[in-house]
mmCIF file of C-alpha atoms in Angstrom:
data_model
loop_
_atom_site.group_PDB
_atom_site.id
_atom_site.type_symbol
_atom_site.label_atom_id
_atom_site.label_comp_id
_atom_site.label_asym_id
_atom_site.label_seq_id
_atom_site.Cartn_x
_atom_site.Cartn_y
_atom_site.Cartn_z
ATOM 1 C CA MET A 105 0.000 0.000 0.000
ATOM 2 C CA SER A 106 2.741 2.453 1.014
ATOM 3 C CA SER A 107 4.687 1.721 -2.163
ATOM 4 C CA SER A 108 1.564 2.414 -4.233
ATOM 5 C CA PHE A 109 1.044 5.639 -2.323
ATOM 6 C CA PHE A 110 4.603 6.820 -2.983
ATOM 7 C CA ALA A 111 4.321 5.751 -6.626
ATOM 8 C CA LEU A 112 1.211 7.914 -6.852
ATOM 9 C CA LEU A 113 3.088 10.855 -5.323
ATOM 10 C CA ASP A 114 5.891 10.303 -7.822
ATOM 11 C CA ASP A 115 3.401 10.328 -10.692
ATOM 12 C CA ILE A 116 1.853 13.535 -9.355
ATOM 13 C CA ALA A 117 5.300 15.123 -9.130
ATOM 14 C CA VAL A 118 6.053 14.162 -12.744
ATOM 15 C CA LEU A 119 2.711 15.581 -13.881
ATOM 16 C CA ALA A 120 3.342 18.766 -11.901
ATOM 17 C CA LYS A 121 6.749 19.190 -13.542
ATOM 18 C CA ALA A 122 5.225 18.602 -16.963
ATOM 19 C CA ALA A 123 2.479 21.108 -16.238
ATOM 20 C CA ALA A 124 5.017 23.668 -15.025
ATOM 21 C CA ALA A 125 7.089 23.119 -18.159
ATOM 22 C CA SER A 126 3.967 23.571 -20.294
ATOM 23 C CA VAL A 127 3.104 26.805 -18.488
ATOM 24 C CA ASP A 128 6.658 28.032 -19.055
ATOM 25 C CA ASP A 129 6.342 27.139 -22.746
ATOM 26 C CA VAL A 130 3.026 28.962 -23.007
ATOM 27 C CA VAL A 131 4.369 32.069 -21.255
ATOM 28 C CA ALA A 132 7.548 32.097 -23.344
ATOM 29 C CA GLY A 133 5.623 31.509 -26.569
ATOM 30 C CA ALA A 134 3.060 34.166 -25.705
ATOM 31 C CA ALA A 135 5.798 36.693 -24.893
ATOM 32 C CA LYS A 136 7.531 36.074 -28.227
ATOM 33 C CA ALA A 137 4.309 36.137 -30.234
ATOM 34 C CA SER A 138 3.126 39.297 -28.450
ATOM 35 C CA ALA A 139 6.406 41.074 -29.144
ATOM 36 C CA LYS A 140 6.134 40.278 -32.860
ATOM 37 C CA SER A 141 2.627 41.763 -33.008
ATOM 38 C CA ALA A 142 3.562 44.897 -31.050
ATOM 39 C CA GLY A 143 3.278 47.137 -34.099
ATOM 40 C CA VAL A 144 -0.354 46.189 -34.695
ATOM 41 C CA VAL A 145 -1.076 46.521 -30.971
ATOM 42 C CA ILE A 146 0.309 50.080 -31.022
ATOM 43 C CA ASP A 147 -1.927 50.838 -33.980
ATOM 44 C CA ASP A 148 -4.950 49.309 -32.237
ATOM 45 C CA ALA A 149 -4.286 51.372 -29.098
ATOM 46 C CA ALA A 150 -3.815 54.504 -31.225
ATOM 47 C CA VAL A 151 -7.015 54.060 -33.247
ATOM 48 C CA THR A 152 -9.541 53.013 -30.599
ATOM 49 C CA PRO A 153 -9.574 56.141 -28.345
ATOM 50 C CA GLN A 154 -10.925 58.174 -31.266
ATOM 51 C CA TYR A 155 -14.208 56.244 -31.089
ATOM 52 C CA VAL A 156 -15.010 57.311 -27.536
ATOM 53 C CA ARG A 157 -13.857 60.915 -27.676
ATOM 54 C CA GLY A 158 -16.821 63.270 -27.672
ATOM 55 C CA ILE A 159 -19.020 60.857 -25.713
ATOM 56 C CA THR A 160 -20.479 61.955 -22.386
ATOM 57 C CA PRO A 161 -17.763 61.321 -19.753
ATOM 58 C CA LYS A 162 -20.082 59.079 -17.719
ATOM 59 C CA ARG A 163 -20.541 56.795 -20.739
ATOM 60 C CA GLU A 164 -16.870 56.561 -21.826
ATOM 61 C CA LEU A 165 -15.874 53.584 -19.684
ATOM 62 C CA PRO A 166 -19.106 51.615 -20.369
ATOM 63 C CA VAL A 167 -18.531 52.097 -24.102
ATOM 64 C CA VAL A 168 -14.892 51.000 -23.780
ATOM 65 C CA TRP A 169 -16.072 47.902 -21.894
ATOM 66 C CA ARG A 170 -18.595 47.053 -24.623
ATOM 67 C CA ILE A 171 -15.872 47.398 -27.264
ATOM 68 C CA THR A 172 -13.601 45.215 -25.112
ATOM 69 C CA ARG A 173 -16.242 42.475 -24.971
ATOM 70 C CA GLY A 174 -16.633 42.726 -28.737
ATOM 71 C CA SER A 175 -12.872 42.411 -29.128
ATOM 72 C CA LEU A 176 -12.813 39.242 -26.994
ATOM 73 C CA VAL A 177 -15.605 37.740 -29.110
ATOM 74 C CA ASN A 178 -13.667 38.683 -32.252
ATOM 75 C CA LYS A 179 -10.536 36.974 -30.970
ATOM 76 C CA ALA A 180 -12.467 33.841 -29.934
ATOM 77 C CA ILE A 181 -13.866 33.535 -33.471
ATOM 78 C CA ILE A 182 -10.462 34.265 -35.023
ATOM 79 C CA ILE A 183 -8.639 31.715 -32.837
ATOM 80 C CA THR A 184 -11.207 29.040 -33.713
ATOM 81 C CA ALA A 185 -10.833 29.801 -37.423
ATOM 82 C CA VAL A 186 -7.031 29.909 -37.492
ATOM 83 C CA MET A 187 -6.662 26.738 -35.432
ATOM 84 C CA LEU A 188 -8.958 24.860 -37.819
ATOM 85 C CA LEU A 189 -7.146 26.286 -40.839
ATOM 86 C CA SER A 190 -3.806 25.309 -39.301
ATOM 87 C CA VAL A 191 -4.967 21.680 -39.512
ATOM 88 C CA TRP A 192 -6.854 21.686 -42.815
ATOM 89 C CA ALA A 193 -5.269 24.475 -44.899
ATOM 90 C CA PRO A 194 -2.020 25.805 -43.381
ATOM 91 C CA TRP A 195 -0.887 26.968 -46.827
ATOM 92 C CA ILE A 196 -3.431 29.780 -46.683
ATOM 93 C CA PHE A 197 -1.734 31.729 -43.862
ATOM 94 C CA PRO A 198 0.927 33.516 -45.972
ATOM 95 C CA TRP A 199 -1.833 34.662 -48.329
ATOM 96 C CA LEU A 200 -3.999 35.848 -45.436
ATOM 97 C CA LEU A 201 -1.014 37.729 -44.016
ATOM 98 C CA LEU A 202 -0.417 39.323 -47.420
ATOM 99 C CA VAL A 203 -4.025 40.512 -47.442
ATOM 100 C CA GLY A 204 -3.619 41.850 -43.896
ATOM 101 C CA GLY A 205 -0.299 43.501 -44.713
ATOM 102 C CA THR A 206 -1.910 45.132 -47.747
ATOM 103 C CA TYR A 207 -4.740 46.440 -45.575
ATOM 104 C CA LEU A 208 -2.315 47.946 -43.041
ATOM 105 C CA ALA A 209 -0.170 49.483 -45.800
ATOM 106 C CA TYR A 210 -3.281 50.957 -47.435
ATOM 107 C CA GLU A 211 -4.646 52.372 -44.183
ATOM 108 C CA GLY A 212 -1.308 53.942 -43.268
ATOM 109 C CA THR A 213 -0.774 55.418 -46.733
ATOM 110 C CA GLU A 214 -4.299 56.779 -46.885
ATOM 111 C CA LYS A 215 -3.776 58.626 -43.616
ATOM 112 C CA VAL A 216 -0.480 60.050 -44.878
ATOM 113 C CA TRP A 217 -2.313 61.209 -48.031
ATOM 114 C CA HIS A 218 -5.027 62.855 -45.928
ATOM 115 C CA TRP A 219 -2.364 64.719 -43.951
ATOM 116 C CA ILE A 220 -0.754 65.955 -47.174
ATOM 117 C CA GLN A 221 -4.117 67.074 -48.557
ATOM 118 C CA ALA A 222 -4.993 68.810 -45.294
ATOM 119 C CA ARG A 223 -1.703 70.762 -45.399
ATOM 120 C CA ARG A 224 -2.473 71.862 -48.942
ATOM 121 C CA GLY A 225 -5.928 72.929 -47.846
ATOM 122 C CA ALA A 226 -7.528 70.702 -50.462
ATOM 123 C CA GLU A 227 -9.020 68.240 -48.019
ATOM 124 C CA HIS A 228 -9.752 68.137 -44.308
ATOM 125 C CA GLU A 229 -9.426 64.860 -42.513
ATOM 126 C CA HIS A 230 -12.769 63.702 -41.178
ATOM 127 C CA THR A 231 -12.233 63.069 -37.496
ATOM 128 C CA VAL A 232 -14.455 60.697 -35.563
ATOM 129 C CA GLU A 233 -15.892 63.634 -33.626
ATOM 130 C CA LYS A 234 -17.036 65.359 -36.837
ATOM 131 C CA VAL A 235 -18.621 62.156 -38.082
ATOM 132 C CA LEU A 236 -20.498 61.723 -34.809
ATOM 133 C CA GLU A 237 -21.759 65.310 -34.882
ATOM 134 C CA ARG A 238 -22.826 65.069 -38.523
ATOM 135 C CA THR A 239 -24.670 61.730 -38.275
ATOM 136 C CA GLU A 240 -25.737 61.760 -34.584
ATOM 137 C CA THR A 241 -24.412 58.219 -34.212
ATOM 138 C CA ASP A 242 -25.601 56.482 -31.061
ATOM 139 C CA GLU A 243 -23.574 54.241 -28.779
ATOM 140 C CA LYS A 244 -24.557 51.021 -30.549
ATOM 141 C CA GLN A 245 -23.231 52.321 -33.861
ATOM 142 C CA ILE A 246 -20.047 53.588 -32.197
ATOM 143 C CA VAL A 247 -19.423 50.199 -30.616
ATOM 144 C CA ALA A 248 -20.241 48.349 -33.856
ATOM 145 C CA SER A 249 -17.829 50.530 -35.841
ATOM 146 C CA ALA A 250 -15.044 50.097 -33.291
ATOM 147 C CA VAL A 251 -15.579 46.327 -33.124
ATOM 148 C CA ARG A 252 -15.387 46.078 -36.926
ATOM 149 C CA THR A 253 -12.065 47.918 -36.888
ATOM 150 C CA ASP A 254 -10.894 45.692 -34.038
ATOM 151 C CA LEU A 255 -11.800 42.597 -36.081
ATOM 152 C CA VAL A 256 -9.249 43.486 -38.758
ATOM 153 C CA LEU A 257 -6.519 44.443 -36.294
ATOM 154 C CA SER A 258 -7.199 41.433 -34.061
ATOM 155 C CA THR A 259 -6.971 39.145 -37.078
ATOM 156 C CA GLU A 260 -3.545 40.589 -37.830
ATOM 157 C CA ILE A 261 -2.429 40.196 -34.210
ATOM 158 C CA MET A 262 -3.504 36.553 -34.040
ATOM 159 C CA LEU A 263 -2.061 35.625 -37.448
ATOM 160 C CA ILE A 264 1.275 37.241 -36.583
ATOM 161 C CA ALA A 265 1.204 35.503 -33.193
ATOM 162 C CA LEU A 266 0.489 32.116 -34.784
ATOM 163 C CA ALA A 267 3.277 32.627 -37.341
ATOM 164 C CA ASN A 268 5.738 33.120 -34.468
ATOM 165 C CA VAL A 269 4.706 30.141 -32.331
ATOM 166 C CA ASP A 270 7.567 27.631 -32.498
ATOM 167 C CA THR A 271 5.811 24.426 -31.514
ATOM 168 C CA ASP A 272 4.154 21.522 -33.306
ATOM 169 C CA SER A 273 1.760 20.867 -30.420
ATOM 170 C CA TRP A 274 -1.797 21.852 -31.385
ATOM 171 C CA GLY A 275 -2.804 22.274 -27.740
ATOM 172 C CA LEU A 276 0.222 24.419 -26.920
ATOM 173 C CA ARG A 277 -0.439 26.663 -29.934
ATOM 174 C CA LEU A 278 -4.030 27.073 -28.795
ATOM 175 C CA ALA A 279 -2.961 27.935 -25.237
ATOM 176 C CA ILE A 280 -0.437 30.495 -26.496
ATOM 177 C CA LEU A 281 -3.005 32.160 -28.759
ATOM 178 C CA ILE A 282 -5.514 32.383 -25.902
ATOM 179 C CA VAL A 283 -2.897 33.997 -23.636
ATOM 180 C CA VAL A 284 -1.907 36.428 -26.394
ATOM 181 C CA ALA A 285 -5.560 37.291 -27.075
ATOM 182 C CA VAL A 286 -6.335 38.051 -23.430
ATOM 183 C CA LEU A 287 -3.039 39.882 -22.871
ATOM 184 C CA MET A 288 -3.400 42.067 -25.964
ATOM 185 C CA THR A 289 -7.042 42.874 -25.203
ATOM 186 C CA VAL A 290 -6.251 43.903 -21.624
ATOM 187 C CA LEU A 291 -3.229 45.915 -22.772
ATOM 188 C CA VAL A 292 -5.019 47.738 -25.585
ATOM 189 C CA TYR A 293 -8.328 48.511 -23.899
ATOM 190 C CA GLY A 294 -6.790 49.100 -20.492
ATOM 191 C CA SER A 295 -4.618 51.738 -22.168
ATOM 192 C CA VAL A 296 -7.648 53.144 -23.999
ATOM 193 C CA ALA A 297 -9.647 53.414 -20.758
ATOM 194 C CA LEU A 298 -6.719 55.195 -19.110
ATOM 195 C CA LEU A 299 -6.227 57.591 -22.009
ATOM 196 C CA VAL A 300 -9.860 58.642 -22.394
ATOM 197 C CA LYS A 301 -10.155 59.405 -18.672
ATOM 198 C CA MET A 302 -6.889 61.309 -18.300
ATOM 199 C CA ASP A 303 -8.473 64.659 -19.140
ATOM 200 C CA ASP A 304 -11.148 64.009 -16.489
ATOM 201 C CA VAL A 305 -8.400 63.166 -14.007
ATOM 202 C CA GLY A 306 -6.682 66.404 -14.966
ATOM 203 C CA LEU A 307 -9.857 68.430 -14.387
ATOM 204 C CA TRP A 308 -10.371 66.714 -11.025
ATOM 205 C CA LEU A 309 -6.811 67.534 -9.940
ATOM 206 C CA ALA A 310 -7.105 71.117 -11.201
ATOM 207 C CA LYS A 311 -9.935 71.754 -8.717
ATOM 208 C CA ARG A 312 -8.278 70.171 -5.691
ATOM 209 C CA GLY A 313 -5.153 70.142 -3.565
ATOM 210 C CA SER A 314 -2.213 72.506 -3.625
ATOM 211 C CA ALA A 315 -1.126 74.807 -6.415
ATOM 212 C CA ALA A 316 1.359 72.164 -7.577
ATOM 213 C CA VAL A 317 -1.368 69.502 -7.848
ATOM 214 C CA GLN A 318 -3.632 71.919 -9.681
ATOM 215 C CA GLY A 319 -0.780 72.711 -12.057
ATOM 216 C CA ILE A 320 -0.341 68.999 -12.782
ATOM 217 C CA GLY A 321 -4.065 68.730 -13.475
ATOM 218 C CA ARG A 322 -4.044 71.653 -15.908
ATOM 219 C CA GLY A 323 -0.945 70.194 -17.555
ATOM 220 C CA LEU A 324 -2.726 66.883 -18.103
ATOM 221 C CA VAL A 325 -5.706 68.600 -19.714
ATOM 222 C CA LYS A 326 -3.466 70.588 -22.051
ATOM 223 C CA ALA A 327 -1.275 67.587 -22.863
ATOM 224 C CA MET A 328 -3.989 65.125 -23.892
ATOM 225 C CA PRO A 329 -4.679 66.594 -27.379
ATOM 226 C CA TRP A 330 -0.945 66.311 -28.073
ATOM 227 C CA VAL A 331 -0.916 62.769 -26.729
ATOM 228 C CA PHE A 332 -3.690 61.769 -29.135
ATOM 229 C CA ARG A 333 -1.928 63.463 -32.061
ATOM 230 C CA THR A 334 1.288 61.628 -31.175
ATOM 231 C CA LEU A 335 -0.597 58.332 -30.931
ATOM 232 C CA SER A 336 -2.077 58.977 -34.359
ATOM 233 C CA ILE A 337 1.391 59.490 -35.869
ATOM 234 C CA VAL A 338 2.796 56.453 -34.058
ATOM 235 C CA GLY A 339 -0.151 54.393 -35.267
ATOM 236 C CA VAL A 340 0.467 55.347 -38.905
ATOM 237 C CA ILE A 341 4.183 54.573 -38.639
ATOM 238 C CA ALA A 342 3.338 51.245 -37.003
ATOM 239 C CA MET A 343 0.871 50.373 -39.755
ATOM 240 C CA LEU A 344 3.408 51.087 -42.504
ATOM 241 C CA TRP A 345 6.248 49.328 -40.692
ATOM 242 C CA VAL A 346 4.286 46.215 -39.700
ATOM 243 C CA GLY A 347 2.382 46.091 -42.974
ATOM 244 C CA GLY A 348 5.587 46.399 -44.997
ATOM 245 C CA HIS A 349 7.372 43.754 -42.947
ATOM 246 C CA ILE A 350 4.439 41.340 -43.300
ATOM 247 C CA LEU A 351 4.406 41.891 -47.062
ATOM 248 C CA LEU A 352 8.147 41.372 -47.480
ATOM 249 C CA ALA A 353 8.302 38.244 -45.309
ATOM 250 C CA ASN A 354 5.238 36.575 -46.809
ATOM 251 C CA LEU A 355 6.047 37.414 -50.415
ATOM 252 C CA ALA A 356 9.139 35.299 -49.821
ATOM 253 C CA GLU A 357 6.909 32.534 -48.437
ATOM 254 C CA VAL A 358 4.774 32.452 -51.614
ATOM 255 C CA GLY A 359 7.692 32.477 -54.047
ATOM 256 C CA VAL A 360 8.653 36.148 -54.492
ATOM 257 C CA PRO A 361 11.810 36.416 -52.358
ATOM 258 C CA TRP A 362 13.718 39.264 -54.017
ATOM 259 C CA PRO A 363 12.180 42.206 -52.038
ATOM 260 C CA PHE A 364 12.965 40.474 -48.748
ATOM 261 C CA ASP A 365 16.418 39.451 -49.983
ATOM 262 C CA LEU A 366 17.143 43.051 -50.993
ATOM 263 C CA VAL A 367 16.302 44.349 -47.505
ATOM 264 C CA HIS A 368 18.325 41.537 -45.943
ATOM 265 C CA ALA A 369 21.316 42.373 -48.153
ATOM 266 C CA VAL A 370 21.228 46.010 -46.990
ATOM 267 C CA THR A 371 20.905 45.156 -43.296
ATOM 268 C CA HIS A 372 23.592 42.464 -43.612
ATOM 269 C CA LEU A 373 26.139 45.230 -44.303
ATOM 270 C CA ILE A 374 25.513 46.761 -40.856
ATOM 271 C CA GLU A 375 24.491 43.677 -38.861
ATOM 272 C CA SER A 376 27.401 44.247 -36.444
ATOM 273 C CA ILE A 377 25.458 47.253 -35.101
ATOM 274 C CA ALA A 378 22.231 45.565 -34.062
ATOM 275 C CA ALA A 379 20.240 48.704 -33.209
ATOM 276 C CA LEU A 380 21.156 50.401 -36.495
ATOM 277 C CA ALA A 381 20.350 47.251 -38.476
ATOM 278 C CA TRP A 382 16.923 47.084 -36.811
ATOM 279 C CA LEU A 383 16.217 50.757 -37.551
ATOM 280 C CA VAL A 384 17.243 50.390 -41.192
ATOM 281 C CA GLU A 385 15.187 47.205 -41.599
ATOM 282 C CA SER A 386 12.161 48.906 -40.001
ATOM 283 C CA ALA A 387 12.578 51.995 -42.186
ATOM 284 C CA LEU A 388 12.864 49.907 -45.355
ATOM 285 C CA SER A 389 9.801 47.899 -44.320
ATOM 286 C CA ALA A 390 7.871 51.140 -43.776
ATOM 287 C CA VAL A 391 8.978 52.438 -47.198
ATOM 288 C CA ALA A 392 7.863 49.153 -48.792
ATOM 289 C CA GLY A 393 4.514 49.486 -47.017
ATOM 290 C CA LEU A 394 4.162 53.087 -48.177
ATOM 291 C CA ILE A 395 4.958 52.205 -51.799
ATOM 292 C CA TRP A 396 2.527 49.285 -51.896
ATOM 293 C CA GLY A 397 -0.088 51.311 -50.021
ATOM 294 C CA ALA A 398 0.270 54.109 -52.593
ATOM 295 C CA VAL A 399 -0.365 51.592 -55.384
ATOM 296 C CA ILE A 400 -3.552 50.422 -53.651
ATOM 297 C CA VAL A 401 -4.722 54.010 -52.988
ATOM 298 C CA LEU A 402 -4.190 54.908 -56.661
ATOM 299 C CA LEU A 403 -5.992 51.786 -57.871
ATOM 300 C CA LEU A 404 -8.964 52.327 -55.573
ATOM 301 C CA GLY A 405 -9.093 55.996 -56.586
ATOM 302 C CA PHE A 406 -9.051 55.015 -60.269
ATOM 303 C CA PHE A 407 -11.877 52.503 -59.833
ATOM 304 C CA ALA A 408 -13.885 55.008 -57.773
ATOM 305 C CA ARG A 409 -13.587 57.617 -60.545
ATOM 306 C CA LEU A 410 -14.442 55.001 -63.176
ATOM 307 C CA ARG A 411 -17.530 53.952 -61.235
ATOM 308 C CA HIS A 412 -18.565 57.593 -60.866
ATOM 309 C CA ARG A 413 -18.225 58.182 -64.625
ATOM 310 C CA LEU A 414 -20.299 55.088 -65.399
ATOM 311 C CA ARG A 415 -23.039 56.314 -63.067
ATOM 312 C CA GLU A 416 -22.979 59.733 -64.698
ATOM 313 C CA ARG A 417 -23.271 58.168 -68.150
ATOM 314 C CA ARG A 418 -26.260 56.097 -67.037
ATOM 315 C CA ARG A 419 -27.961 59.204 -65.694
ATOM 316 C CA THR A 420 -27.340 61.252 -68.816
ATOM 317 C CA GLY A 421 -27.810 58.334 -71.247
#
């Protein structure tokens, strides 16, 4: 009996060690996968606060929470889809990443184009606040719009995460993706909740405490518009950088290696200086994203004008 008891304890110890090793693998895999998707996460955190600006302060956090729930549902659907595809059609992932990289490059380039047009005075960028004022969008429409945007960005995050999971275990891949999904959602929407309430915190401080505390509060209120502008710029850079890198890496996966090889050849010359090599590689990826995004913007503009002309001909014909 005693020998059986100690054998059972030994088995439990082995299982505990295996479980601990699995947890370590999940944590390590999630950390690596999360780091690789950081660019998209930055973009997600930069885009989302725009949806809740202009809402009554009392409703900001409830709206953020509703968007957060929508994001978790998005990620659950995405994880289910990518895990099934990883078994039945793993060849499709490079093509999906190319589509996602194209979307990011297009979005980043379009925003750069809007900035250029705004500087020329030919076009004013339509902010979320102006759209809300013009259409009187209610909370359900705000949440739906934000969740749709999150669906695209979450898809990119999960695909990038899956591409950087170095394990053949289906269960371990699933565990890593779940950890990444929860971690990224908490990080993004926790940051969003903090950002949208910072001006309220500033106003609260400005009415209380000593002169120094009030000064900090007024400083926060004045700083927040600049914070959002900076986030917008960072988000665009992140979209171009991540989108370009995804395009270069996955073009090589589908049989078009020369763009990636060209970037690698340039960075190989300075690989002894790791930080400089990373900056150059990131800059070249962003340029690649900008070039490809410009092609997509021009094509979509051409088709939009063509469609408009066809409609005009139908009206006049």
